[in-house]
């Protein structure tokens, strides 16, 4: 069994190690700065799964007033295919609904497209959009 709880400061290093194990870090995103930016928002949407006091999964949720976002959904390779990501995402959905968020979106990197079927079996559908981005601050 595992519990789902919010981020606390002592989680920082374990989270970065987990994201590295899950190949979610990118050279253009400094994970430590990403975490500091997130907790500064104080929205209670950065959720972790913990088993026997060991971090096994993360999801960094957000809500911009128009839609919710899923970032950094990651389950440690040893604990994958046990329903952990499903439970985390469902907990995030519940919290977003409670604050009136009408829809939830996420981006999948092209090289990670296999993961699409994970989201589809939870009711997520591909949207007919092109995603554009612009870096405003270099990490
Ligand atoms: C994607 C990820 C979060 C799934 O976590 P998980 O805890 O293993 O997922 P669940 O156990 O809740 O999976 C539920 C179902 O989704 C599907 N699924 C899960 N992982 C899948 C994958 N990698 N590819 C295809 N389908 C997958 C399966 O149908 C699974 O049910 P089953 O195990 O009974 O077959 C995990 O593989 C991971 O951390 N990957 C690396 C990081 C990543 O790519 N994150 C997503 C960024 S967009």
mmCIF file of N, CA and C in Angstrom, residues 37-83:
data_model
loop_
_atom_site.group_PDB
_atom_site.id
_atom_site.type_symbol
_atom_site.label_atom_id
_atom_site.label_comp_id
_atom_site.label_asym_id
_atom_site.label_seq_id
_atom_site.Cartn_x
_atom_site.Cartn_y
_atom_site.Cartn_z
ATOM 1 N N UNK A 37 9.565 26.897 -8.037
ATOM 2 C CA UNK A 37 8.507 27.713 -8.660
ATOM 3 C C UNK A 37 7.132 27.145 -8.314
ATOM 4 N N UNK A 38 7.047 25.822 -8.343
ATOM 5 C CA UNK A 38 5.752 25.185 -8.082
ATOM 6 C C UNK A 38 5.299 25.417 -6.649
ATOM 7 N N UNK A 39 6.178 25.181 -5.681
ATOM 8 C CA UNK A 39 5.724 25.295 -4.281
ATOM 9 C C UNK A 39 5.432 26.745 -3.911
ATOM 10 N N UNK A 40 6.028 27.689 -4.658
ATOM 11 C CA UNK A 40 5.712 29.102 -4.410
ATOM 12 C C UNK A 40 4.249 29.399 -4.731
ATOM 13 N N UNK A 41 3.643 28.563 -5.555
ATOM 14 C CA UNK A 41 2.230 28.784 -5.909
ATOM 15 C C UNK A 41 1.274 28.379 -4.789
ATOM 16 N N UNK A 42 1.737 27.528 -3.875
ATOM 17 C CA UNK A 42 0.942 27.125 -2.709
ATOM 18 C C UNK A 42 -0.479 26.693 -3.081
ATOM 19 N N UNK A 43 -0.599 25.866 -4.116
ATOM 20 C CA UNK A 43 -1.945 25.456 -4.556
ATOM 21 C C UNK A 43 -2.326 24.044 -4.113
ATOM 22 N N UNK A 44 -1.393 23.353 -3.445
ATOM 23 C CA UNK A 44 -1.701 22.006 -2.947
ATOM 24 C C UNK A 44 -1.878 20.972 -4.042
ATOM 25 N N UNK A 45 -1.347 21.244 -5.229
ATOM 26 C CA UNK A 45 -1.553 20.327 -6.362
ATOM 27 C C UNK A 45 -0.284 19.562 -6.761
ATOM 28 N N UNK A 46 0.744 19.667 -5.935
ATOM 29 C CA UNK A 46 1.963 18.895 -6.178
ATOM 30 C C UNK A 46 1.868 17.671 -5.256
ATOM 31 N N UNK A 47 1.495 16.527 -5.846
ATOM 32 C CA UNK A 47 1.172 15.337 -5.060
ATOM 33 C C UNK A 47 2.228 14.248 -5.243
ATOM 34 N N UNK A 48 2.450 13.530 -4.162
ATOM 35 C CA UNK A 48 3.442 12.451 -4.178
ATOM 36 C C UNK A 48 2.815 11.170 -3.650
ATOM 37 N N UNK A 49 3.301 10.041 -4.152
ATOM 38 C CA UNK A 49 2.933 8.745 -3.569
ATOM 39 C C UNK A 49 4.138 8.223 -2.803
ATOM 40 N N UNK A 50 3.872 7.767 -1.586
ATOM 41 C CA UNK A 50 4.936 7.317 -0.691
ATOM 42 C C UNK A 50 4.581 5.926 -0.171
ATOM 43 N N UNK A 51 5.562 5.023 -0.254
ATOM 44 C CA UNK A 51 5.363 3.664 0.257
ATOM 45 C C UNK A 51 6.473 3.369 1.268
ATOM 46 N N UNK A 52 6.118 2.961 2.463
ATOM 47 C CA UNK A 52 7.101 2.684 3.516
ATOM 48 C C UNK A 52 8.108 3.837 3.640
ATOM 49 N N UNK A 53 7.579 5.049 3.649
ATOM 50 C CA UNK A 53 8.376 6.285 3.788
ATOM 51 C C UNK A 53 9.328 6.521 2.617
ATOM 52 N N UNK A 54 9.119 5.810 1.525
ATOM 53 C CA UNK A 54 9.969 5.992 0.342
ATOM 54 C C UNK A 54 9.136 6.601 -0.789
ATOM 55 N N UNK A 55 9.679 7.657 -1.404
ATOM 56 C CA UNK A 55 8.976 8.293 -2.527
ATOM 57 C C UNK A 55 8.920 7.350 -3.720
ATOM 58 N N UNK A 56 7.726 7.101 -4.246
ATOM 59 C CA UNK A 56 7.639 6.209 -5.414
ATOM 60 C C UNK A 56 7.004 6.887 -6.632
ATOM 61 N N UNK A 57 6.358 8.041 -6.441
ATOM 62 C CA UNK A 57 5.721 8.671 -7.609
ATOM 63 C C UNK A 57 5.409 10.133 -7.337
ATOM 64 N N UNK A 58 5.298 10.906 -8.421
ATOM 65 C CA UNK A 58 4.939 12.329 -8.318
ATOM 66 C C UNK A 58 3.920 12.686 -9.394
ATOM 67 N N UNK A 59 3.153 13.726 -9.122
ATOM 68 C CA UNK A 59 2.433 14.435 -10.176
ATOM 69 C C UNK A 59 2.380 15.902 -9.775
ATOM 70 N N UNK A 60 2.775 16.762 -10.704
ATOM 71 C CA UNK A 60 2.740 18.198 -10.459
ATOM 72 C C UNK A 60 1.542 18.750 -11.213
ATOM 73 N N UNK A 61 0.446 18.935 -10.484
ATOM 74 C CA UNK A 61 -0.760 19.483 -11.109
ATOM 75 C C UNK A 61 -0.751 20.999 -11.069
ATOM 76 N N UNK A 62 -1.633 21.579 -11.857
ATOM 77 C CA UNK A 62 -1.773 23.031 -11.844
ATOM 78 C C UNK A 62 -3.137 23.431 -12.368
ATOM 79 N N UNK A 63 -3.537 24.674 -12.107
ATOM 80 C CA UNK A 63 -4.800 25.214 -12.627
ATOM 81 C C UNK A 63 -4.577 26.681 -12.933
ATOM 82 N N UNK A 64 -4.770 27.059 -14.203
ATOM 83 C CA UNK A 64 -4.485 28.440 -14.596
ATOM 84 C C UNK A 64 -5.739 29.307 -14.680
ATOM 85 N N UNK A 65 -6.865 28.765 -14.187
ATOM 86 C CA UNK A 65 -8.119 29.521 -14.253
ATOM 87 C C UNK A 65 -8.955 29.158 -15.462
ATOM 88 N N UNK A 66 -8.329 28.524 -16.465
ATOM 89 C CA UNK A 66 -9.049 28.079 -17.668
ATOM 90 C C UNK A 66 -9.078 26.561 -17.725
ATOM 91 N N UNK A 67 -7.933 25.944 -17.479
ATOM 92 C CA UNK A 67 -7.888 24.482 -17.440
ATOM 93 C C UNK A 67 -6.776 24.030 -16.495
ATOM 94 N N UNK A 68 -6.877 22.772 -16.123
ATOM 95 C CA UNK A 68 -5.852 22.184 -15.274
ATOM 96 C C UNK A 68 -4.769 21.561 -16.135
ATOM 97 N N UNK A 69 -3.604 21.394 -15.546
ATOM 98 C CA UNK A 69 -2.472 20.810 -16.259
ATOM 99 C C UNK A 69 -1.821 19.708 -15.437
ATOM 100 N N UNK A 70 -1.331 18.699 -16.134
ATOM 101 C CA UNK A 70 -0.586 17.605 -15.510
ATOM 102 C C UNK A 70 0.860 17.711 -15.964
ATOM 103 N N UNK A 71 1.776 17.803 -15.025
ATOM 104 C CA UNK A 71 3.204 17.770 -15.344
ATOM 105 C C UNK A 71 3.897 16.785 -14.413
ATOM 106 N N UNK A 72 5.041 16.316 -14.860
ATOM 107 C CA UNK A 72 5.889 15.449 -14.030
ATOM 108 C C UNK A 72 5.123 14.288 -13.398
ATOM 109 N N UNK A 73 4.284 13.620 -14.177
ATOM 110 C CA UNK A 73 3.704 12.365 -13.690
ATOM 111 C C UNK A 73 4.787 11.299 -13.853
ATOM 112 N N UNK A 74 5.217 10.731 -12.746
ATOM 113 C CA UNK A 74 6.330 9.780 -12.784
ATOM 114 C C UNK A 74 6.160 8.742 -11.690
ATOM 115 N N UNK A 75 6.332 7.488 -12.051
ATOM 116 C CA UNK A 75 6.306 6.388 -11.082
ATOM 117 C C UNK A 75 7.649 5.673 -11.180
ATOM 118 N N UNK A 76 8.286 5.446 -10.044
ATOM 119 C CA UNK A 76 9.579 4.766 -10.054
ATOM 120 C C UNK A 76 9.450 3.450 -10.819
ATOM 121 N N UNK A 77 10.423 3.142 -11.700
ATOM 122 C CA UNK A 77 10.333 1.923 -12.522
ATOM 123 C C UNK A 77 9.999 0.657 -11.722
ATOM 124 N N UNK A 78 10.467 0.538 -10.476
ATOM 125 C CA UNK A 78 10.186 -0.673 -9.687
ATOM 126 C C UNK A 78 8.715 -0.792 -9.297
ATOM 127 N N UNK A 79 7.983 0.331 -9.356
ATOM 128 C CA UNK A 79 6.595 0.326 -8.867
ATOM 129 C C UNK A 79 5.581 0.554 -9.980
ATOM 130 N N UNK A 80 6.052 0.540 -11.232
ATOM 131 C CA UNK A 80 5.118 0.762 -12.341
ATOM 132 C C UNK A 80 4.196 -0.437 -12.541
ATOM 133 N N UNK A 81 3.076 -0.190 -13.205
ATOM 134 C CA UNK A 81 2.029 -1.181 -13.516
ATOM 135 C C UNK A 81 1.392 -1.757 -12.252
ATOM 136 N N UNK A 82 1.271 -0.915 -11.240
ATOM 137 C CA UNK A 82 0.565 -1.290 -10.011
ATOM 138 C C UNK A 82 -0.571 -0.323 -9.687
ATOM 139 N N UNK A 83 -0.914 0.516 -10.657
ATOM 140 C CA UNK A 83 -2.017 1.453 -10.431
ATOM 141 C C UNK A 83 -1.632 2.717 -9.699
#
